[in-house]
CSV table of C-alpha atoms and ligand atoms in Angstrom, one decimal:
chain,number,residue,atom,x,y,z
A,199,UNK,CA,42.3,33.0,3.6
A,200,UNK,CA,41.4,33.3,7.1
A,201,UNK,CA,44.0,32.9,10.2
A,202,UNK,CA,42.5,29.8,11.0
A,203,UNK,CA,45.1,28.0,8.9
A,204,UNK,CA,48.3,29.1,9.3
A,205,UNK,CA,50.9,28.4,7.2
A,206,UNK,CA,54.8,29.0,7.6
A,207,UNK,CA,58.0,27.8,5.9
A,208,UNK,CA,61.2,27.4,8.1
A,209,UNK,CA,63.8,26.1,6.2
A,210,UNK,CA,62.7,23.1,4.5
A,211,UNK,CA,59.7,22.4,6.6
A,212,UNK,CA,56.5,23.5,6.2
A,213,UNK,CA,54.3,23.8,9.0
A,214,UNK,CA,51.0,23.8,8.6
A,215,UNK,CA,49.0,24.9,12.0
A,216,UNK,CA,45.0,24.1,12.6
A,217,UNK,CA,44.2,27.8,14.2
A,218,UNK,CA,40.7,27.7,15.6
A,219,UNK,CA,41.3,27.3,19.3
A,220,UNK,CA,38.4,28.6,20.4
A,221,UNK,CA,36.1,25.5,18.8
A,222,UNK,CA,39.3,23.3,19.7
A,223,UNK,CA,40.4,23.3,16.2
A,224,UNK,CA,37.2,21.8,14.7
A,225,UNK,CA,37.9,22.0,10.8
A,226,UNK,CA,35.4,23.9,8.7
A,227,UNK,CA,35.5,23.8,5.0
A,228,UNK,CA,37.6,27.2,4.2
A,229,UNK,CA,40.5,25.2,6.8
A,230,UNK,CA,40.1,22.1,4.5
A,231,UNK,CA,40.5,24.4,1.5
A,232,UNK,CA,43.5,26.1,3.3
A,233,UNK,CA,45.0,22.6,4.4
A,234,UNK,CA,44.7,21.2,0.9
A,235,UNK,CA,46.2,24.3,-1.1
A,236,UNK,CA,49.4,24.4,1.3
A,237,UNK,CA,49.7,20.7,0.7
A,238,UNK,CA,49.4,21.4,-2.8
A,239,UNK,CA,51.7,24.1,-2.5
A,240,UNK,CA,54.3,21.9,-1.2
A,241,UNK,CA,53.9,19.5,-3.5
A,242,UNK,CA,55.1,21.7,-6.0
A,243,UNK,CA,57.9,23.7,-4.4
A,244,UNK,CA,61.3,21.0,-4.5
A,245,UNK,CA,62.8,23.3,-1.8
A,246,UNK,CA,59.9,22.2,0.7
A,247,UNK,CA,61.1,18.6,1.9
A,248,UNK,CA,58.9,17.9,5.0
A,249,UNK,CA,55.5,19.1,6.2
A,250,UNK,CA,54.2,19.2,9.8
A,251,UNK,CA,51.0,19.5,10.9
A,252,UNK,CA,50.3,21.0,14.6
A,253,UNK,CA,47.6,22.6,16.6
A,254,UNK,CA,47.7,24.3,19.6
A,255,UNK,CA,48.9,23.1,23.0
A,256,UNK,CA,45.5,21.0,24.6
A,257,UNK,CA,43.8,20.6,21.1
A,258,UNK,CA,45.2,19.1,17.7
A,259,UNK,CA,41.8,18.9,16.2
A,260,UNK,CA,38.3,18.2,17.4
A,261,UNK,CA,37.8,16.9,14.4
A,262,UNK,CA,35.1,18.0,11.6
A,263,UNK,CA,32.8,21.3,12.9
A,264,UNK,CA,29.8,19.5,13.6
A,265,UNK,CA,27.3,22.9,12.8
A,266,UNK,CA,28.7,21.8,9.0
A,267,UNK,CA,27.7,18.3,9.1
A,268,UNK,CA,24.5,19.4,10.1
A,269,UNK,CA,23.9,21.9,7.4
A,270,UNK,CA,25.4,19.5,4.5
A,271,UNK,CA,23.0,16.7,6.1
A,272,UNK,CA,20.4,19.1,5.3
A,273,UNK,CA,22.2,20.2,1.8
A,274,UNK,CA,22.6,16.4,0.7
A,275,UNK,CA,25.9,15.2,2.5
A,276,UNK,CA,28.3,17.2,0.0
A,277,UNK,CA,31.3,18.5,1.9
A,278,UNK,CA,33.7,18.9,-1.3
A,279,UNK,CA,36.6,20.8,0.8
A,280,UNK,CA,36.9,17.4,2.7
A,281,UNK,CA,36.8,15.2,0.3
A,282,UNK,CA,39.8,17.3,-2.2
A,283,UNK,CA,41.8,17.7,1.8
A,284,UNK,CA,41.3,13.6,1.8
A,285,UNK,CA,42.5,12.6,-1.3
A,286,UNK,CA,45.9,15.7,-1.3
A,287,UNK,CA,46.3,14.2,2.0
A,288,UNK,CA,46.4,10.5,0.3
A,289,UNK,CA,48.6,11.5,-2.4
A,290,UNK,CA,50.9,13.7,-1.0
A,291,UNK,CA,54.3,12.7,-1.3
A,292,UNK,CA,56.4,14.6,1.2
A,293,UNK,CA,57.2,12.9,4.8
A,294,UNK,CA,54.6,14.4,7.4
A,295,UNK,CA,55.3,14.7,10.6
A,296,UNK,CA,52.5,15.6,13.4
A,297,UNK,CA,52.4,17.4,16.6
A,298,UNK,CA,49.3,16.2,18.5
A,299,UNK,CA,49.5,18.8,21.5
A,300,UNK,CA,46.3,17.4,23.2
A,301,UNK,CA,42.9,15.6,21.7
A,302,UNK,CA,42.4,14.5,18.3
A,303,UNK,CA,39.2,13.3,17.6
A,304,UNK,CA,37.4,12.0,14.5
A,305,UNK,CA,39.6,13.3,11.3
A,306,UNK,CA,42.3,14.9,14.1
A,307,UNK,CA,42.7,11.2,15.0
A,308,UNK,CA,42.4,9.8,11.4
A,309,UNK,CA,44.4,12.3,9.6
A,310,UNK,CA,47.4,10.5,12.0
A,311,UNK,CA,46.8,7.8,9.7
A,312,UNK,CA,48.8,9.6,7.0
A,313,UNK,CA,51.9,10.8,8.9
A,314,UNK,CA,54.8,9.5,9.2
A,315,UNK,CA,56.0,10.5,12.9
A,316,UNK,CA,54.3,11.4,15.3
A,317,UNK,CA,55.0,13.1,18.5
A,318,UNK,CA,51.7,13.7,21.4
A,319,UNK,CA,51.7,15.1,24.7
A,320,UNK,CA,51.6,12.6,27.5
A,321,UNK,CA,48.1,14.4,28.0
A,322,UNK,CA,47.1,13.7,24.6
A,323,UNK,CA,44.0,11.5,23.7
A,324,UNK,CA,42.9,10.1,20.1
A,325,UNK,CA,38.9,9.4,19.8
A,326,UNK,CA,36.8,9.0,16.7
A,327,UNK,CA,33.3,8.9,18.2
A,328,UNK,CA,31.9,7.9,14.5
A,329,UNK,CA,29.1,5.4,15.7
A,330,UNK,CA,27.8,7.7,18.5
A,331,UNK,CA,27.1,10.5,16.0
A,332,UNK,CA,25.6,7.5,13.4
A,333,UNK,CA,28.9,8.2,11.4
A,334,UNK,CA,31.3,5.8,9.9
A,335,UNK,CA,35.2,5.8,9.8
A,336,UNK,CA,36.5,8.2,7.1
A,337,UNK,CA,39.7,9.7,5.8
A,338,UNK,CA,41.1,5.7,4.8
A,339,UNK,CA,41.1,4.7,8.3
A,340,UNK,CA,38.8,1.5,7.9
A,341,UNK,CA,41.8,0.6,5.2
A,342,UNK,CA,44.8,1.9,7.3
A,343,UNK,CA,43.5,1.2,11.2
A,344,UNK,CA,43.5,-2.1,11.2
A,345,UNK,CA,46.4,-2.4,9.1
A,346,UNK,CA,48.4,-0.3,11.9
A,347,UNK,CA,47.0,-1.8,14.3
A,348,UNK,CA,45.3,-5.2,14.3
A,349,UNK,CA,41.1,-5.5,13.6
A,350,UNK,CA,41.1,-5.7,17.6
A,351,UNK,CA,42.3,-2.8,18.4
A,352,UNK,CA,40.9,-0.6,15.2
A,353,UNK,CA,37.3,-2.1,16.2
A,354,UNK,CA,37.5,-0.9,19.9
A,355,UNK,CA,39.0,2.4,18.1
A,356,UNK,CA,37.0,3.1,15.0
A,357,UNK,CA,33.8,1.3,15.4
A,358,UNK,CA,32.8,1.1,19.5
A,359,UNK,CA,34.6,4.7,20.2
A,360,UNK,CA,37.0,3.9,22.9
A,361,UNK,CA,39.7,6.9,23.1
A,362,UNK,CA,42.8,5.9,23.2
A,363,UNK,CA,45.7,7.6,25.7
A,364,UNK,CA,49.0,8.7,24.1
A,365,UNK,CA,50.4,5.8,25.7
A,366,UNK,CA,48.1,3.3,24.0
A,367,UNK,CA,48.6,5.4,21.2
A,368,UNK,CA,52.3,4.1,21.1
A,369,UNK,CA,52.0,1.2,21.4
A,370,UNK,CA,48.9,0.8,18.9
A,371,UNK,CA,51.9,1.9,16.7
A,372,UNK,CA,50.1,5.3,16.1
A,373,UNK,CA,52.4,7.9,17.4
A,374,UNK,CA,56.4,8.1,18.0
A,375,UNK,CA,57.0,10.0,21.0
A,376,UNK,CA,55.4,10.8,23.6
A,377,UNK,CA,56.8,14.4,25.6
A,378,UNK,CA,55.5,17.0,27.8
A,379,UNK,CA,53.0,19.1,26.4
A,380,UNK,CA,54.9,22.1,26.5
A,381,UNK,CA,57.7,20.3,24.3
A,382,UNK,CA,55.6,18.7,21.7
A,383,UNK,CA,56.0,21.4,18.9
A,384,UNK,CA,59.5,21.6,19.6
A,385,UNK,CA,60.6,17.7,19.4
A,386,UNK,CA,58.0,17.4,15.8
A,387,UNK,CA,59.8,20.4,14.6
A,388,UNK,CA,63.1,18.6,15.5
A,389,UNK,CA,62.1,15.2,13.5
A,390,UNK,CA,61.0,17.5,10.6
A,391,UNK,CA,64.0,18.4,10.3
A,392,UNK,CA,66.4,15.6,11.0
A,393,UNK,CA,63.8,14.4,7.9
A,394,UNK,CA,64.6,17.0,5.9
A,395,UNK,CA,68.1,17.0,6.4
A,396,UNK,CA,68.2,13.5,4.5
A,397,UNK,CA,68.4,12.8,0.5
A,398,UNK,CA,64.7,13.7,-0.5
A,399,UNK,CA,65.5,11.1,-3.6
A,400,UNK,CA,65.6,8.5,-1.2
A,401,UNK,CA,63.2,9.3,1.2
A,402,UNK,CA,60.8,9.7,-1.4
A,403,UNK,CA,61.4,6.2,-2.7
A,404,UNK,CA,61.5,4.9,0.7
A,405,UNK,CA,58.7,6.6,1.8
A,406,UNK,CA,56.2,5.1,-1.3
A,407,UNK,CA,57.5,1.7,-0.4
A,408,UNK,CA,56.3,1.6,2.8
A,409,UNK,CA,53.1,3.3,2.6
A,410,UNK,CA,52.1,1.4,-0.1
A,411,UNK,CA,49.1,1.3,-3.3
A,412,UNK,CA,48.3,4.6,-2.9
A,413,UNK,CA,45.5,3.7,-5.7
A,414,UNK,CA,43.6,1.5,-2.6
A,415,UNK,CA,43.8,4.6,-0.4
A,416,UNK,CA,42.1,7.1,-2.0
A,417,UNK,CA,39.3,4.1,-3.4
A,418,UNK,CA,38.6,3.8,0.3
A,419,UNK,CA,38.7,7.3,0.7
A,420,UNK,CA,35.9,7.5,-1.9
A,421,UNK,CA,33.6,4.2,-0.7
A,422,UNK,CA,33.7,5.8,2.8
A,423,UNK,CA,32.9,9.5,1.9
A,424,UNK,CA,29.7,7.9,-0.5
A,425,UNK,CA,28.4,5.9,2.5
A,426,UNK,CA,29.6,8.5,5.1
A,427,UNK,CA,27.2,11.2,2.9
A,428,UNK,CA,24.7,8.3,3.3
A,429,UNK,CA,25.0,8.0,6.9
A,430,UNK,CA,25.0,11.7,7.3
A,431,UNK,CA,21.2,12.2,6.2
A,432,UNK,CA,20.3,9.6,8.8
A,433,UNK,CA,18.2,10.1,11.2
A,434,UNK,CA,20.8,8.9,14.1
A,435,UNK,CA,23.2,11.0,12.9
A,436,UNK,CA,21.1,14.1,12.8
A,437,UNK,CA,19.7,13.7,16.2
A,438,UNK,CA,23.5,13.3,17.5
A,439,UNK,CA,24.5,16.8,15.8
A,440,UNK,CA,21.6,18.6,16.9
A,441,UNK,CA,22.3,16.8,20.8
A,442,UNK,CA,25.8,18.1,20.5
A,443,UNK,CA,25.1,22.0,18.7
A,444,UNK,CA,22.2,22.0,21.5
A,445,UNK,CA,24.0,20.5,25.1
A,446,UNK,CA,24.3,22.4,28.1
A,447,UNK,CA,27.2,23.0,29.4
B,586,COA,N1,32.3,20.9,15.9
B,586,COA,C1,31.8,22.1,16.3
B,586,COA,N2,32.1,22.7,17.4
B,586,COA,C2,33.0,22.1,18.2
B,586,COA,C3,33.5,20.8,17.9
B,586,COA,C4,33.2,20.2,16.7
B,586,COA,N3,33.7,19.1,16.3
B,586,COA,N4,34.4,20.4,18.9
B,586,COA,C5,34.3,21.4,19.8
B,586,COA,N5,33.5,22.4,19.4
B,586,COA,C6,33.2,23.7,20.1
B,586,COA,C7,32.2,23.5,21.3
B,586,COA,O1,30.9,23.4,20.8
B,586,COA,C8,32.5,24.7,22.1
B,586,COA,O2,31.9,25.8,21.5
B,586,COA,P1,31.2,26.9,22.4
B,586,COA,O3,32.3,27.5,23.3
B,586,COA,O4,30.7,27.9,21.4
B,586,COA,O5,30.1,26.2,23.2
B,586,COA,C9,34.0,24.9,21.9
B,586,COA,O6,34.4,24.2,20.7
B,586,COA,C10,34.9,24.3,23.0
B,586,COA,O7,34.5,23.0,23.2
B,586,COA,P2,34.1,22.3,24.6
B,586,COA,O8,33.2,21.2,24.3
B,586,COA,O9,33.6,23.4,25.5
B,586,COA,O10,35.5,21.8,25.1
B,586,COA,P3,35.8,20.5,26.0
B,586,COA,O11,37.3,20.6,26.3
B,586,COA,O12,34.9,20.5,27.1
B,586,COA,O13,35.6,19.3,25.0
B,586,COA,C11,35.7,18.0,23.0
B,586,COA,C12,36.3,19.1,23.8
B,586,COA,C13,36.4,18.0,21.7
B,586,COA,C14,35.9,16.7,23.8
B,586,COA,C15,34.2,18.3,22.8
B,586,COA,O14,34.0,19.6,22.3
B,586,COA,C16,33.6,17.4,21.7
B,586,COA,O15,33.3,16.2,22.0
B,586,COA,N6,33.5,17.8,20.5
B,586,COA,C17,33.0,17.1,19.4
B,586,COA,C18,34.0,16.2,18.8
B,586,COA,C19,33.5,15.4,17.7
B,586,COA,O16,32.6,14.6,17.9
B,586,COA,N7,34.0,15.6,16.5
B,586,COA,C20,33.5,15.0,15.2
B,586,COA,C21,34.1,13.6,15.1
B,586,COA,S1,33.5,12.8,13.6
């Protein structure tokens, strides 16, 4: 696979790092692929116990590459590496912990959704621009937004586009901790661990509890990605990607 996942075991955590700074960590379908095995991977190894996700200092994830959506708008709207990362993301059953160096927009700010600590850089910002590009939430977040956070403040959010500061982040319940930028990677890695270093029997148990039906999770998952393929072969939606692939800078 390409560097643009990488993937590296320390211990008992896992990190799994978005690589693809140049294009602000905008996630193609072989990252997807990558980002889904190493889940997968985890899954099945007893010695791994937590998993963080990072990106790189300034950029988490820009969220899905936007030349892609373009050329499965014109291929029908099937993006089958998302769709398999969605649902390993849904069922995995190890503790995740993210490290949101800087903006997360769209699935960088959705994928938040299915962590369970989260440390951002006081410059960080979370967006999901879905309307503007004719989109609609995706990755569970119409189930899990307004759940976290109210129907207020998931509307504003999800629906009319408003980013949200790491600050209002916190207190939207969304993220942990908020530290310099320079120390983000450090103080995830150090909550992975603390995780780690607990009874994975418990934490497991515990974990479930909390989060839930995971059954009504990946049903969402699979309503939104039907009327997200939909909304993809809209007109609105195509003349958005083709504004964005064509803008001057
Ligand atoms: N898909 C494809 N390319 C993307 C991308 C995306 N989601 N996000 C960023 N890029 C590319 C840019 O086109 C640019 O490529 P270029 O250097 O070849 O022109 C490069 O990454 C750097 O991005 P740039 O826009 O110059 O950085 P910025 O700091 O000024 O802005 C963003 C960063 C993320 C705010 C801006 O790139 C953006 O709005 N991206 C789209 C985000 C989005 O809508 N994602 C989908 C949500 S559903």
């Amino acid at each position: 696979m390409s560097d643009q996942v990488l993937v590296a075991d320390d211990g008992a955590v896992r990190l799994i790092r978005m690589n693809r700074l140049e294009k602000k960590n905008a996630l193609t379908q072989p990252m997807y692929e990558a980002m889904t095995r190493a889940l997968g991977e985890a899954a099945d190894n007893d010695a791994i116990r937590c998993i963080m996700l990072a990106g790189a200092p300034g950029a988490f994830c820009a969220g899905a590459d936007i030349g892609e959506f373009l050329e499965s708008a014109q291929s029908g709207g099937l993006r089958p590496k998302t769709v398999e990362f969605l649902h390993a993301l849904a069922r995995n059953q190890k503790p995740l912990v993210a490290a949101v160096g800087g903006l997360a927009v769209g699935i960088g700010t959705t994928m938040l959704l299915h962590c369970d600590y989260v440390v951002a850089a006081a410059t960080a910002t979370l967006a999901t621009p879905f309307s503007r590009l004719g989109l609609i939430p995706e990755a569970g977040s119409s189930l899990l937004a307004p759940k976290r956070m109210g129907h207020a403040r998931a509307f504003a959010l999800l629906v009319m586009g408003r980013p949200l500061s790491a600050e209002a982040a916190r207190e939207a319940g969304l993220v942990n901790e908020i530290v310099d930028a320079a120390l983000v990677d450090q103080v995830a890695r150090k909550a992975a661990q603390e995780i780690a270093a607990l009874p994975p029997g418990a934490i497991a148990v515990s974990r479930a509890l909390i989060r839930g039906e995971l059954d009504d999770v990946v049903k969402r998952i699979d309503t939104e990605t039907m009327l997200f393929r939909e909304r993809l072969q809209s007109d609105e939606a195509r003349a958005a990607f083709a504004a964005f692939l064509s803008r001057k800078k």
